[in-house]
Short mmCIF file of C-alpha atoms and ligand atoms in Angstrom, two decimals:
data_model
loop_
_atom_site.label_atom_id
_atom_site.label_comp_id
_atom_site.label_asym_id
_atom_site.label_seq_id
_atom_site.Cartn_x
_atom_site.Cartn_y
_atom_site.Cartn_z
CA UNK B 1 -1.21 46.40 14.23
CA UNK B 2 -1.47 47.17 10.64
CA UNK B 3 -3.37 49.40 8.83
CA UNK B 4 -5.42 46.51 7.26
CA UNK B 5 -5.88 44.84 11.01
CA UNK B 6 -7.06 48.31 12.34
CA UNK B 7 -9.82 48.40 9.42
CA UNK B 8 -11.02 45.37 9.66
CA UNK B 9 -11.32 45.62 13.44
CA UNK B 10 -12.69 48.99 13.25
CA UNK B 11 -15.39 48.07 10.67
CA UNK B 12 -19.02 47.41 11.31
CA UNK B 13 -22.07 47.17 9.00
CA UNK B 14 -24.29 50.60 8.44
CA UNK B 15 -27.88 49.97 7.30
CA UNK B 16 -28.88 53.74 7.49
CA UNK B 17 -26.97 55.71 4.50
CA UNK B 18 -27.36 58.83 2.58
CA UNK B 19 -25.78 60.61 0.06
CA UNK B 20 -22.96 61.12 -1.08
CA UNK B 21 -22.44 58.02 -2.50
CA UNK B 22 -18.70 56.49 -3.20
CA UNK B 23 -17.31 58.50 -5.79
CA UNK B 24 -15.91 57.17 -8.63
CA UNK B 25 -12.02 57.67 -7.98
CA UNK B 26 -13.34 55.53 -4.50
CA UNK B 27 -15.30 52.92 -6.51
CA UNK B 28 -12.19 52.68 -8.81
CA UNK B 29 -10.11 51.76 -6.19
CA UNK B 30 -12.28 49.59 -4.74
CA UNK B 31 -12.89 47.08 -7.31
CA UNK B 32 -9.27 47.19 -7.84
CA UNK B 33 -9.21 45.41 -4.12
CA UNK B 34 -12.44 43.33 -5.23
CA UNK B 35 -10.11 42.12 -8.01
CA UNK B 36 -7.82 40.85 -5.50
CA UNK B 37 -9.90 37.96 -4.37
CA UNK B 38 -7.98 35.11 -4.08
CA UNK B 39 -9.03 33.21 -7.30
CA UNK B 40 -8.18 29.34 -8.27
CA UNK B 41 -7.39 29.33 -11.71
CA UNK B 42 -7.91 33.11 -12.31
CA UNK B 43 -11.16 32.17 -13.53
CA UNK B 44 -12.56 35.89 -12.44
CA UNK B 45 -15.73 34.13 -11.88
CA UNK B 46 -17.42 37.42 -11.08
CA UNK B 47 -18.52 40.69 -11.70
CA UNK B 48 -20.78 44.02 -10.68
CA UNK B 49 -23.05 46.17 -11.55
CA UNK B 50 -23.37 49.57 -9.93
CA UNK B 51 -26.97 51.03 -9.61
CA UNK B 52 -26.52 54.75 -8.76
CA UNK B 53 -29.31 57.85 -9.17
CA UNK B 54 -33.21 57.98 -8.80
CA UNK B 55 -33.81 56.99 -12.01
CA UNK B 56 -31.61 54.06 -11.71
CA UNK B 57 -32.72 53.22 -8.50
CA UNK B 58 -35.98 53.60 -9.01
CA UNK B 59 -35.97 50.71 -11.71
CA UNK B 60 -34.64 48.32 -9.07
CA UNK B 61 -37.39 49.15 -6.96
CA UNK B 62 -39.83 48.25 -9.67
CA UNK B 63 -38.41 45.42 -10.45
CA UNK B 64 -38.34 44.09 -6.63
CA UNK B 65 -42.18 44.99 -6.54
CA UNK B 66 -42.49 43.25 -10.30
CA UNK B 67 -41.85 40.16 -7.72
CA UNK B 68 -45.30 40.22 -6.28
CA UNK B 69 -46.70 39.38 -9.51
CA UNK B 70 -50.93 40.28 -10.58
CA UNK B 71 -51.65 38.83 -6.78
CA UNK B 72 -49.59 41.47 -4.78
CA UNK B 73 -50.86 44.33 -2.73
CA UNK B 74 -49.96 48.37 -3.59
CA UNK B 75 -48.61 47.92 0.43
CA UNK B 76 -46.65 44.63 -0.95
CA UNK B 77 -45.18 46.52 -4.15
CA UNK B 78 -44.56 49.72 -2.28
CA UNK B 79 -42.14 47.96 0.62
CA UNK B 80 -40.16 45.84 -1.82
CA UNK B 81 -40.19 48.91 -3.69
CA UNK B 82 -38.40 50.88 -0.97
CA UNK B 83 -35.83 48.10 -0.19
CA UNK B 84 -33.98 49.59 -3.08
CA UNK B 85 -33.76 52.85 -2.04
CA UNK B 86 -32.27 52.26 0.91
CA UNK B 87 -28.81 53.77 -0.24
CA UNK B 88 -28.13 56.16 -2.43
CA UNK B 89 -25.76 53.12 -4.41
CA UNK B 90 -26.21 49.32 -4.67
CA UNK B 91 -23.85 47.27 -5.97
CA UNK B 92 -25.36 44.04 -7.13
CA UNK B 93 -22.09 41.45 -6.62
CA UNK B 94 -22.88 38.29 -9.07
CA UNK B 95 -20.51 35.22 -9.24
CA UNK B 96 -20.22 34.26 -13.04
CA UNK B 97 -19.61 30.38 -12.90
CA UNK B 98 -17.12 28.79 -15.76
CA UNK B 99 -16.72 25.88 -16.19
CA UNK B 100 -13.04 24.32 -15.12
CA UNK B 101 -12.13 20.73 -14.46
CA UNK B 102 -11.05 21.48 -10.78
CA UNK B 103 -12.62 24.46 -9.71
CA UNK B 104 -15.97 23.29 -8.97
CA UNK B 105 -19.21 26.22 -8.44
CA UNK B 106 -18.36 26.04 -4.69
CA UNK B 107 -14.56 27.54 -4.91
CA UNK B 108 -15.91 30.27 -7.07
CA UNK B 109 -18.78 31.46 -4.71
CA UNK B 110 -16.61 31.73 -2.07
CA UNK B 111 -13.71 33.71 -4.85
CA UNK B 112 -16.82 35.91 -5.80
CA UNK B 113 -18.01 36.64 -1.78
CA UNK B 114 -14.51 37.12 -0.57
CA UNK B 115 -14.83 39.89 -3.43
CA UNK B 116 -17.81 41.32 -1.89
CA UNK B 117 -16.25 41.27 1.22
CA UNK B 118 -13.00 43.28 -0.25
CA UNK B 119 -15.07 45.54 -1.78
CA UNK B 120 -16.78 46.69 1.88
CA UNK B 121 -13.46 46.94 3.43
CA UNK B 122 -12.01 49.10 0.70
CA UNK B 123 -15.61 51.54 1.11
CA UNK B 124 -15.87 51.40 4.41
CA UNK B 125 -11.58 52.41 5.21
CA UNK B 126 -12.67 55.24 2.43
CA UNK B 127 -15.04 56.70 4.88
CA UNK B 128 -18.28 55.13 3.13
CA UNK B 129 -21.02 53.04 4.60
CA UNK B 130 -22.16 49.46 3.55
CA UNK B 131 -24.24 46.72 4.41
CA UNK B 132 -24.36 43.38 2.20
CA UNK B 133 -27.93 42.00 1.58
CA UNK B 134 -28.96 39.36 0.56
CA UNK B 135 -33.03 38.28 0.88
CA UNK B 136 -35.71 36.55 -1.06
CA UNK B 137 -34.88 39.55 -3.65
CA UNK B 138 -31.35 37.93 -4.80
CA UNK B 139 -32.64 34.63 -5.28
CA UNK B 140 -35.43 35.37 -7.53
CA UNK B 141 -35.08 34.38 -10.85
CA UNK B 142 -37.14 37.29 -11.81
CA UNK B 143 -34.41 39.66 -10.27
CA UNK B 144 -32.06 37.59 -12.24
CA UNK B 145 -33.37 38.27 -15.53
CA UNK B 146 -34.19 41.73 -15.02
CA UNK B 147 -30.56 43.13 -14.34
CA UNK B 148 -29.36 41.05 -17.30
CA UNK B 149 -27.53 37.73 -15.48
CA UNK B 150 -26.59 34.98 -17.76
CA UNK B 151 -27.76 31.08 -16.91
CA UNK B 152 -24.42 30.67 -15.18
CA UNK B 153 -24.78 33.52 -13.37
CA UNK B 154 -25.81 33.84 -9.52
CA UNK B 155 -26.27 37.27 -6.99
CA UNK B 156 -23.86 36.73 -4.63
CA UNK B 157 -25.54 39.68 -2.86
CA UNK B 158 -26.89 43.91 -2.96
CA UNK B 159 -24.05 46.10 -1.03
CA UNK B 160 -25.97 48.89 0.13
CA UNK B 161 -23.53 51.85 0.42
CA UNK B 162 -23.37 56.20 0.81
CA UNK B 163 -22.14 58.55 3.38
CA UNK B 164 -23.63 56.96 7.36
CA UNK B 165 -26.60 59.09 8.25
CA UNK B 166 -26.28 57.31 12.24
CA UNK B 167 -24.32 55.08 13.30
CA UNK B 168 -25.83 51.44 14.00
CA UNK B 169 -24.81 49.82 17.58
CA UNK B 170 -21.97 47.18 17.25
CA UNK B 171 -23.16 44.15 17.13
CA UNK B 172 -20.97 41.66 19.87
CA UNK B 173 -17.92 39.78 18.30
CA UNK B 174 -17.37 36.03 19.33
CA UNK B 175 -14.54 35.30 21.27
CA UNK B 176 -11.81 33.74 19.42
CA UNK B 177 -11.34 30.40 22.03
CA UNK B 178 -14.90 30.03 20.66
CA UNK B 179 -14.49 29.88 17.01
CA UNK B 180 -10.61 28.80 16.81
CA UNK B 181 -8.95 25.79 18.05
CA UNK B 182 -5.37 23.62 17.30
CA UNK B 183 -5.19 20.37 16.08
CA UNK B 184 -4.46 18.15 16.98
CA UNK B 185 -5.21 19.08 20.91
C1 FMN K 201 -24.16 36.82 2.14
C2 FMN K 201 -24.71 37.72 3.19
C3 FMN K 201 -26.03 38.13 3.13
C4 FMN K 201 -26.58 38.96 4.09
N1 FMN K 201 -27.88 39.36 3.97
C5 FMN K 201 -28.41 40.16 4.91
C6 FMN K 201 -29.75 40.61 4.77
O1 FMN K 201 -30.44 40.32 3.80
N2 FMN K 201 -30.26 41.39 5.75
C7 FMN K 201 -29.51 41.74 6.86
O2 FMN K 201 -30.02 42.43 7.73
N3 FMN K 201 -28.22 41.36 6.99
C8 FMN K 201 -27.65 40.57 6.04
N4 FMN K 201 -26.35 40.18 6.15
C9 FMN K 201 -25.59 40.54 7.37
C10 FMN K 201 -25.04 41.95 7.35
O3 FMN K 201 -24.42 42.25 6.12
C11 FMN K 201 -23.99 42.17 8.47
O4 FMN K 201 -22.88 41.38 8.26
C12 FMN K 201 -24.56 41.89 9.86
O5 FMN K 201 -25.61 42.81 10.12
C13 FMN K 201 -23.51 41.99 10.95
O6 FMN K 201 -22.92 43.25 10.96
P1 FMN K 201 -21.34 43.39 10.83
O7 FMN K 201 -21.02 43.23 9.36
O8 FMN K 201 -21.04 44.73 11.39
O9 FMN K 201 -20.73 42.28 11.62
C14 FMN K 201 -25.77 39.38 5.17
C15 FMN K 201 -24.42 39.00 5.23
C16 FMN K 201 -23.90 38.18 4.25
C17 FMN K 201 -22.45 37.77 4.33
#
């Protein structure tokens, strides 16, 4: 077993976080392993933005209850609202699309998720918490706009992470004859 193996197997999304959140000599190190997504062409066809601190995360929530538009509710606003402060750190994850002869969109989602998916790893071998989120919030174009993405831009996804205030149950792991297979037979 290596030490990567025993992380991976040991690591399980935490929706219920509190501060501390990573600190930066943790956050440093890992986007250095976010930057080692595998990547056709080196494109680097993403990038993140770290929302840390009331203040800041207080301006998410506003803009997730800016969603609702004139028609929404206070109750509407307040819960989208509260979806950002969930953690005392999001990191939005955005794929940044270029354009390349033979790496089509597709190829640089999946560069810009295995990313994300780096990223959690690296926080949660640190000792941190994290939980990747997606929801009606990262495919608004409203969202979009507000935290500054460019027309080739997409969310790949809002990594909730801080110190784990309770442990969430394990969710059940599929059994590899179910999911793996050689071929031919
Ligand atoms: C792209 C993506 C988006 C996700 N969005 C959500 C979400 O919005 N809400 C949610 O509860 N879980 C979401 N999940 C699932 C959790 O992050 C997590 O993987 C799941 O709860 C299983 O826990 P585990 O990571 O310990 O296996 C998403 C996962 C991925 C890969």
């Amino acid at each position: 077993m290596t030490a990567v193996m025993d992380a991976l197997l040991k690591r399980s999304s935490e929706p219920r976080l509190v501060a501390p959140a990573p600190d930066q000599s943790t956050l440093d190190k890992a986007f250095a392993c976010a930057a080692r997504a595998p990547d056709h062409a080196l494109l680097r066809p993403w990038r993140y933005l770290v929302i840390e601190g009331e203040e800041a995360l207080d301006a998410l929530g506003e803009l997730f209850a800016a969603t609702c538009g004139d028609d929404g509710t206070d109750k509407e606003r307040s819960k989208l609202h509260k979806k950002a402060l969930r953690a005392p750190m999001v990191i939005v994850g955005i794929a940044s699309y270029q354009t390349h002869p033979k790496v089509p969109e597709i190829e640089q989602s999946m560069s810009a998720a295995v990313g994300m998916g780096y990223l959690l790893l690296a926080l949660e071998s640190a000792g941190f918490g994290g939980m990747w989120r997606t929801g009606a919030m990262a495919y608004n174009p409203m969202i979009a706009r507000g935290l500054g993405l460019d027309d080739n831009e997409i969310i790949t996804g809002f990594l909730y992470t801080g110190s784990v205030n309770e442990n969430k149950p394990g969710v059940p792991r599929p059994e590899q004859k179910d999911f793996v297979r050689r071929w031919p037979d």
